[in-house]
Short mmCIF file of C-alpha atoms in Angstrom, two decimals:
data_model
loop_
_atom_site.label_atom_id
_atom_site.label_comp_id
_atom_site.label_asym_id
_atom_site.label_seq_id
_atom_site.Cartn_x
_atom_site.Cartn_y
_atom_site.Cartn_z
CA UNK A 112 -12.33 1.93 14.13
CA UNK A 113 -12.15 5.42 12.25
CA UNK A 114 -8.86 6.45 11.51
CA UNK A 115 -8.06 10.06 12.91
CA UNK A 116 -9.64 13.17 10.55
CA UNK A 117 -5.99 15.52 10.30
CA UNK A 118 -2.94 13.42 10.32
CA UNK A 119 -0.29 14.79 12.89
CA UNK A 120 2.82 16.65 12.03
CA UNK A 121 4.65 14.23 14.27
CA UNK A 122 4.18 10.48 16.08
CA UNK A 123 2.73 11.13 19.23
CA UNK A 124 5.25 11.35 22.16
CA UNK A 125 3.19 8.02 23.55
CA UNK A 126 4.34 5.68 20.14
CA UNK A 127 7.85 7.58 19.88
CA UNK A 128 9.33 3.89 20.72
CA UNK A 129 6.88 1.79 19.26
CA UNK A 130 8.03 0.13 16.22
CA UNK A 131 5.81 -1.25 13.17
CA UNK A 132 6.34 -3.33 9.76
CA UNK A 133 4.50 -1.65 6.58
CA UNK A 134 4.20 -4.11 3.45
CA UNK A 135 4.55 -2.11 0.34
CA UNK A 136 2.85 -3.09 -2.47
CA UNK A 137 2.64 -1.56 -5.89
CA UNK A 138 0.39 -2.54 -8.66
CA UNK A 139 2.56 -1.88 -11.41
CA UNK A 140 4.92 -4.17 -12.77
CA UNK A 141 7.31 -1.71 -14.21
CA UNK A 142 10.41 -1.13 -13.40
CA UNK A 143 9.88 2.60 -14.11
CA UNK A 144 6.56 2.99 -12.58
CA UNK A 145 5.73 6.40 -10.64
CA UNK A 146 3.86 3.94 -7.89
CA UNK A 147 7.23 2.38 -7.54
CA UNK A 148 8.67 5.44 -7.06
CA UNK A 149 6.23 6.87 -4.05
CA UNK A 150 7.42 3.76 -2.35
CA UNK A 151 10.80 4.18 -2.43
CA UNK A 152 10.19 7.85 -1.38
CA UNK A 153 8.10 6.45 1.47
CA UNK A 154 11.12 4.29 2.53
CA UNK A 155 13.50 7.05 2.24
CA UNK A 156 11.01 9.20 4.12
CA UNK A 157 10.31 6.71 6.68
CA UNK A 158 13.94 5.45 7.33
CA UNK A 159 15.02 9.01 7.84
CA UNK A 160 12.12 11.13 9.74
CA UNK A 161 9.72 8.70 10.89
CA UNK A 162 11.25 6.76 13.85
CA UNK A 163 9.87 3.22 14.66
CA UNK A 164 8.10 2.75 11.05
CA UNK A 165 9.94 0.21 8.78
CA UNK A 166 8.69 -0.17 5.51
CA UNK A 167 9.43 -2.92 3.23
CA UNK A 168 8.80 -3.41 -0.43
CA UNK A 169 6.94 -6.51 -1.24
CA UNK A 170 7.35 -7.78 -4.98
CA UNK A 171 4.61 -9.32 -6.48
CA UNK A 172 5.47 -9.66 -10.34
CA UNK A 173 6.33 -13.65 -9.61
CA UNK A 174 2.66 -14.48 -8.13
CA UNK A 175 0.88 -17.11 -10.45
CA UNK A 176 -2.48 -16.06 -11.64
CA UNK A 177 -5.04 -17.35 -8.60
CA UNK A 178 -6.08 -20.87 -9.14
CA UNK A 179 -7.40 -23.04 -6.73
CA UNK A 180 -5.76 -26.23 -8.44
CA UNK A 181 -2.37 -24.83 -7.01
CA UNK A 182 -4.00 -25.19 -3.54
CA UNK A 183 -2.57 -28.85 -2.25
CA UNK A 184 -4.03 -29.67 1.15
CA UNK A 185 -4.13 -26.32 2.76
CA UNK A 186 -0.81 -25.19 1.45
CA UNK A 187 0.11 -22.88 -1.73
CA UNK A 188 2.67 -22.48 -4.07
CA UNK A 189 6.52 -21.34 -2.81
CA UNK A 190 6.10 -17.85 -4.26
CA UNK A 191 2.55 -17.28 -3.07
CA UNK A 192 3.78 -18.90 0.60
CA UNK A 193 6.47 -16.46 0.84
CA UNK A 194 4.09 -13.32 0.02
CA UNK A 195 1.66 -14.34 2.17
CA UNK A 196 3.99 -14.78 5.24
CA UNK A 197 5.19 -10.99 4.24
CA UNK A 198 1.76 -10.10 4.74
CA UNK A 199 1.30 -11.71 8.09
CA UNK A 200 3.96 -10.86 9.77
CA UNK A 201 3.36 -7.07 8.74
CA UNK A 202 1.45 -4.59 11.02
CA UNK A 203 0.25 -2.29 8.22
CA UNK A 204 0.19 -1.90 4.05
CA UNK A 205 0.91 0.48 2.15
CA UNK A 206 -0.40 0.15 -1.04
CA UNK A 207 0.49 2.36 -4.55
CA UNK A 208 -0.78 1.44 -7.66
CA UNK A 209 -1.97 2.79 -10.86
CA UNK A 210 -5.36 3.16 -12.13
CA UNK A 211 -6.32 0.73 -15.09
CA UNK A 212 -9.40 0.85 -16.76
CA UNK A 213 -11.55 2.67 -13.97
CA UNK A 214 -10.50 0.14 -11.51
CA UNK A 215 -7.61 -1.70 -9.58
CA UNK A 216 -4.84 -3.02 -11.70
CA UNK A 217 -4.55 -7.01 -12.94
CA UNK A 218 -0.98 -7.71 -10.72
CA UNK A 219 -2.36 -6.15 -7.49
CA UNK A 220 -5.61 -7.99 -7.66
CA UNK A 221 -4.39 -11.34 -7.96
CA UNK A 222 -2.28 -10.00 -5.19
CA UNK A 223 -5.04 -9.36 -2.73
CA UNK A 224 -6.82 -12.53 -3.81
CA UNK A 225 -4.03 -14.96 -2.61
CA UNK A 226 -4.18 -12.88 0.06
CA UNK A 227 -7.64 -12.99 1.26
CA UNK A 228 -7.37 -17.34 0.39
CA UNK A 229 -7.78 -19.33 4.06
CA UNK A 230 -6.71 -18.01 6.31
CA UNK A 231 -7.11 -14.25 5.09
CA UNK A 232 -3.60 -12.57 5.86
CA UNK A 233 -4.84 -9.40 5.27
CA UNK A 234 -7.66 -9.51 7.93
CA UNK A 235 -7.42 -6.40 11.24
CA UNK A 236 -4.27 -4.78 9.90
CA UNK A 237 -4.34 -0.83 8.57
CA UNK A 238 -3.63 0.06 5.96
CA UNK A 239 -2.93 3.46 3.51
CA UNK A 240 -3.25 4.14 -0.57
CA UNK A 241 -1.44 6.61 -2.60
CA UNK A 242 -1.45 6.36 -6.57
CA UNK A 243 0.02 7.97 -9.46
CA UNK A 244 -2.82 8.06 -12.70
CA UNK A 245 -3.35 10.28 -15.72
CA UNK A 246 -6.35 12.85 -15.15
CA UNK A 247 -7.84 11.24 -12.34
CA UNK A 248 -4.96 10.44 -10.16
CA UNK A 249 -6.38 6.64 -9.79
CA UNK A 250 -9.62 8.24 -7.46
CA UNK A 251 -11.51 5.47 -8.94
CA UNK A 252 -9.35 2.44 -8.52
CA UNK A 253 -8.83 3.95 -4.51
CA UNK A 254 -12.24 3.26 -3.93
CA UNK A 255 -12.26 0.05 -5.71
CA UNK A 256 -9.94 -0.96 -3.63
CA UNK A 257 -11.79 0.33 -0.50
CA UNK A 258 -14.53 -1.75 -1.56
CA UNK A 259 -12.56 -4.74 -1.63
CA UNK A 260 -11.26 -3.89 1.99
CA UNK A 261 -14.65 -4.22 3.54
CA UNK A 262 -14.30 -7.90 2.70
CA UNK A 263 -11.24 -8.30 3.33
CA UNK A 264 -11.30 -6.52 7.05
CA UNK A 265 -8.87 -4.22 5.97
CA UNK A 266 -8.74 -0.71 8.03
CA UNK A 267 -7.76 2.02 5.40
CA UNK A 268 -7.09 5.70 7.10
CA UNK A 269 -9.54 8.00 5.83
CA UNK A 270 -7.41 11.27 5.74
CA UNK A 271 -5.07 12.89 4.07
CA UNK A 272 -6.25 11.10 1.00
CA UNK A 273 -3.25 11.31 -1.85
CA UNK A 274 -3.93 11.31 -5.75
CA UNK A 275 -0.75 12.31 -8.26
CA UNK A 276 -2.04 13.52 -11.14
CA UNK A 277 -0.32 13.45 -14.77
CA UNK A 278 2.65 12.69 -12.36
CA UNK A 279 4.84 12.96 -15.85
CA UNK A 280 3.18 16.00 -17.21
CA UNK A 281 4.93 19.13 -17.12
CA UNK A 282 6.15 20.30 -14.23
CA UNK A 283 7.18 16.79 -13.67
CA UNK A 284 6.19 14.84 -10.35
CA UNK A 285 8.18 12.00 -11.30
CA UNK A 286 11.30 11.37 -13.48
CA UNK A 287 12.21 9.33 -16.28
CA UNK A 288 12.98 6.55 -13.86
CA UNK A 289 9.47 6.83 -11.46
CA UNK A 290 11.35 8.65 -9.02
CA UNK A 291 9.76 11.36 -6.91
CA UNK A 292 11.11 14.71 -7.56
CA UNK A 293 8.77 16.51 -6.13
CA UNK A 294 9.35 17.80 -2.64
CA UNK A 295 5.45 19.21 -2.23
CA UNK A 296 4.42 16.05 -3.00
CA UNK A 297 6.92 14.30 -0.69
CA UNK A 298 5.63 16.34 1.84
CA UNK A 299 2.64 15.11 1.26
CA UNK A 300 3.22 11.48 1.11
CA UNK A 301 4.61 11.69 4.47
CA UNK A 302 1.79 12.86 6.33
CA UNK A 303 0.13 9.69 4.96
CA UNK A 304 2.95 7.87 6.54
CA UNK A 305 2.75 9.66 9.74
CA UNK A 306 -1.23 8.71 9.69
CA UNK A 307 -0.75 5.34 8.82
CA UNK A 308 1.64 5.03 11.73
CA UNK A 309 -0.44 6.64 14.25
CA UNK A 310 -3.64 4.89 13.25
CA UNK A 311 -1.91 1.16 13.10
CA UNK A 312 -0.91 1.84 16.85
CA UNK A 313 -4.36 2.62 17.53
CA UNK A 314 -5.61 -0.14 15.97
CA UNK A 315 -2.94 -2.30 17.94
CA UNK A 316 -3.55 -0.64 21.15
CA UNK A 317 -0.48 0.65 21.63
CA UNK A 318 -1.72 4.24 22.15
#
């Protein structure tokens, strides 16, 4: 299913009362990531303008590296359990990371791959990306992670796509602390919200 080309300005009138849970994810590890911070702008965002969208944050810095040894008849370690039951029980993921290397980051990797381990929690839900990189603004690792989606059965939304360059590069996207303080860009991370919620009802058939 494609997701729609122009994002609208606001949920349609039809999914005004239909409520859905967003797993945020971010790739970085730090505490004073810019990816950190676009979630907790998209919480504020979506907590005070987007009705029926609940996002929650989803740590993954306590994930084991992926080994199948720590697979014991069907079942997985407590921490990898938990974040896979997060994952389930979402309808959608939001997903902000940086860009390392030309590709997706080590933490959010291992995150999809216990993930996508039997049976793959990840599989018919939408989902969104928005990262914060240097130059590129983490185009690269997006479509990485894209890639990996196909296998997964992941449905991404195609537009409005969102890259933050040099987010701490004068004038300054983010502050010291990976908050956004930016409202252009804020602006701009919620129309990706308001896609992502339109296009996980769709997907649903709620609308």
């Amino acid at each position: 299913m494609e997701a729609p080309a122009t994002p609208p300005s606001n949920p349609p009138a039809a999914a005004a009362a239909q409520s859905i849970k967003v797993a945020a994810i971010c790739g970085s590890l730090r505490k004073g990531s810019c990816n950190r911070g676009l979630i907790r702008a998209a919480i504020e965002i979506s907590n005070n303008s987007i009705n029926g969208m609940i996002i929650e944050y989803i740590d993954i810095s306590s994930l084991p590296f992926l080994n199948t040894d720590l697979e014991i008849d069907g079942t997985y370690p407590p921490e990898v359990e938990a974040f896979r039951e997060k994952i389930r029980q979402s309808d959608s993921i939001l997903f902000a990371s940086p860009e390392y290397n030309y590709s997706v980051s080590g933490p959010l990797k291992n995150a999809i791959d216990w993930g996508s381990r039997p049976p793959n929690v990840w599989a018919d839900k939408a989902a969104a990306l928005v990262t914060a990189a240097g130059d590129s603004g983490g185009t690269r690792q997006q479509y990485h992670i894209r890639q990996i989606g196909v296998f997964l059965d992941l449905h991404f939304i195609n537009k409005p796509e969102f890259f933050l360059h040099r987010p701490l590069a004068p004038p300054q996207k983010c502050d010291k602390d990976g908050n956004l303080i930016d409202d252009e860009i804020r602006e701009k991370l919620k129309e990706v919200l308001l896609s992502l919620y339109s296009f996980t009802l769709r997907l649903k058939g709620k609308i």
